[in-house]
Tab-separated table of C-alpha atoms in Angstrom:
chain	number	residue	atom	x	y	z
Q	1	MET	CA	0.000	0.000	0.000
Q	2	LYS	CA	2.791	2.392	0.920
Q	3	GLY	CA	4.597	1.552	-2.300
Q	4	LYS	CA	1.546	2.497	-4.405
Q	5	LEU	CA	1.053	5.717	-2.454
Q	6	LYS	CA	4.720	6.581	-2.902
Q	7	ASN	CA	4.504	5.816	-6.638
Q	8	LEU	CA	1.371	7.996	-6.992
Q	9	THR	CA	3.041	10.827	-5.093
Q	10	MET	CA	6.144	10.613	-7.269
Q	11	ALA	CA	4.003	10.447	-10.419
Q	12	MET	CA	2.099	13.537	-9.259
Q	13	LEU	CA	5.291	15.429	-8.636
Q	14	ARG	CA	6.690	14.426	-12.030
Q	15	GLY	CA	3.431	15.301	-13.818
Q	16	ARG	CA	2.608	11.720	-14.771
Q	17	LEU	CA	-0.351	11.113	-12.491
Q	18	MET	CA	-2.778	10.353	-15.335
Q	19	LEU	CA	-0.413	7.710	-16.714
Q	20	ALA	CA	0.159	6.179	-13.279
Q	21	LEU	CA	-3.591	5.827	-12.691
Q	22	GLY	CA	-4.098	4.284	-16.144
Q	23	PHE	CA	-6.186	7.071	-17.633
Q	24	ASP	CA	-4.236	6.890	-20.864
Q	25	LYS	CA	-6.592	4.091	-21.957
Q	26	TYR	CA	-9.509	6.535	-21.785
Q	27	LEU	CA	-7.785	9.448	-23.519
Q	28	PRO	CA	-10.151	9.536	-26.556
Q	29	GLN	CA	-13.191	9.616	-24.266
Q	30	ILE	CA	-11.647	12.367	-22.130
Q	31	VAL	CA	-10.813	14.463	-25.197
Q	32	PHE	CA	-14.341	13.917	-26.545
Q	33	PHE	CA	-15.827	14.959	-23.181
Q	34	PHE	CA	-13.851	18.208	-23.120
Q	35	PHE	CA	-14.735	18.880	-26.769
Q	36	MET	CA	-18.442	18.435	-25.970
Q	37	MET	CA	-18.147	20.749	-22.953
Q	38	ILE	CA	-16.504	23.437	-25.090
Q	39	CYS	CA	-19.284	23.090	-27.686
Q	40	PHE	CA	-21.926	23.307	-24.941
Q	41	ILE	CA	-20.381	26.455	-23.449
Q	42	GLY	CA	-20.067	28.027	-26.904
Q	43	ALA	CA	-23.716	27.292	-27.709
Q	44	ASN	CA	-24.834	28.801	-24.399
Q	45	LEU	CA	-22.830	31.956	-25.079
Q	46	GLY	CA	-24.370	32.170	-28.546
Q	47	PHE	CA	-27.896	31.808	-27.163
Q	48	ASP	CA	-27.166	34.380	-24.487
Q	49	SER	CA	-25.949	36.960	-26.994
Q	50	THR	CA	-29.015	36.301	-29.175
Q	51	MET	CA	-31.354	36.814	-26.217
Q	52	HIS	CA	-29.502	40.030	-25.302
Q	53	ARG	CA	-29.967	41.353	-28.854
Q	54	LEU	CA	-33.636	40.358	-28.716
Q	55	LYS	CA	-34.165	42.388	-25.529
Q	56	GLN	CA	-32.387	45.392	-27.066
Q	57	ASN	CA	-34.550	45.143	-30.186
Q	58	LYS	CA	-37.708	45.020	-28.050
Q	59	VAL	CA	-36.705	48.262	-26.340
Q	60	VAL	CA	-36.013	49.904	-29.718
Q	61	LEU	CA	-39.372	48.711	-31.052
Q	62	GLU	CA	-41.198	50.115	-28.016
Q	63	ASN	CA	-39.505	53.479	-28.536
Q	64	LEU	CA	-40.386	53.471	-32.238
Q	65	LYS	CA	-43.975	52.499	-31.458
Q	66	SER	CA	-44.222	55.443	-29.057
Q	67	LEU	CA	-42.785	57.778	-31.700
Q	68	TYR	CA	-45.173	56.371	-34.323
Q	69	THR	CA	-48.173	56.863	-32.022
Q	70	ASP	CA	-47.127	60.449	-31.297
Q	71	THR	CA	-46.730	61.173	-35.022
Q	72	ILE	CA	-50.127	59.672	-35.839
Q	73	CYS	CA	-51.722	61.740	-33.070
Q	74	THR	CA	-50.138	64.916	-34.444
Q	75	LEU	CA	-51.221	64.148	-37.999
Q	76	THR	CA	-54.738	63.319	-36.872
Q	77	SER	CA	-55.050	66.608	-35.040
Q	78	LEU	CA	-53.891	68.484	-38.143
Q	79	ASN	CA	-56.377	66.612	-40.292
Q	80	SER	CA	-59.432	67.254	-38.183
Q	81	VAL	CA	-62.415	69.001	-39.758
Q	82	ASP	CA	-62.474	71.780	-37.174
Q	83	LYS	CA	-58.892	72.781	-37.893
Q	84	THR	CA	-59.592	72.759	-41.609
Q	85	GLU	CA	-62.660	74.931	-41.181
Q	86	GLN	CA	-60.723	77.370	-38.982
Q	87	HIS	CA	-57.925	77.621	-41.544
Q	88	LEU	CA	-60.414	78.271	-44.342
Q	89	LYS	CA	-62.154	81.044	-42.370
Q	90	LYS	CA	-58.818	82.534	-41.384
Q	91	MET	CA	-57.784	82.697	-45.035
Q	92	GLY	CA	-61.099	84.309	-46.007
Q	93	SER	CA	-62.295	81.442	-48.170
Q	94	LYS	CA	-65.988	81.025	-48.975
Q	95	VAL	CA	-65.724	77.239	-49.030
Q	96	GLU	CA	-67.871	75.607	-46.364
Q	97	LEU	CA	-68.513	72.105	-45.193
Q	98	PRO	CA	-71.174	70.277	-47.191
Q	99	VAL	CA	-74.701	70.391	-45.818
Q	100	LYS	CA	-76.003	67.327	-47.674
Q	101	GLN	CA	-74.349	64.028	-48.402
Q	102	ALA	CA	-72.943	63.545	-51.849
Q	103	ILE	CA	-75.148	61.871	-54.431
Q	104	VAL	CA	-73.721	58.623	-55.738
Q	105	LEU	CA	-74.494	57.975	-59.393
Q	106	ASN	CA	-74.464	54.403	-60.558
Q	107	ARG	CA	-73.096	54.087	-64.026
Q	108	GLU	CA	-74.354	51.162	-66.016
Q	109	ASP	CA	-72.537	50.281	-69.195
């Protein structure tokens, strides 16, 4: 027992612990395991960066939606009938809003 412990200690000090324990038989599996772990970590980092970009894009879209709503509100207020009538009166125009609905003529060919 002491001989094995001494051999393991000497192998550890010399940097040959893996060979002393017989792990060299499993070297392909160990390399494959570390390769899979690196791929897993890389995929997680890729997903994380994608999710971060998605959150940033959501914030940008919310800001653009707010700007769009504000612009539509401004355009709607400029397009209202009351404003148009006020502008016409201010300019001295004799044009007024129609009293009757327009007559629709059906054209038959």
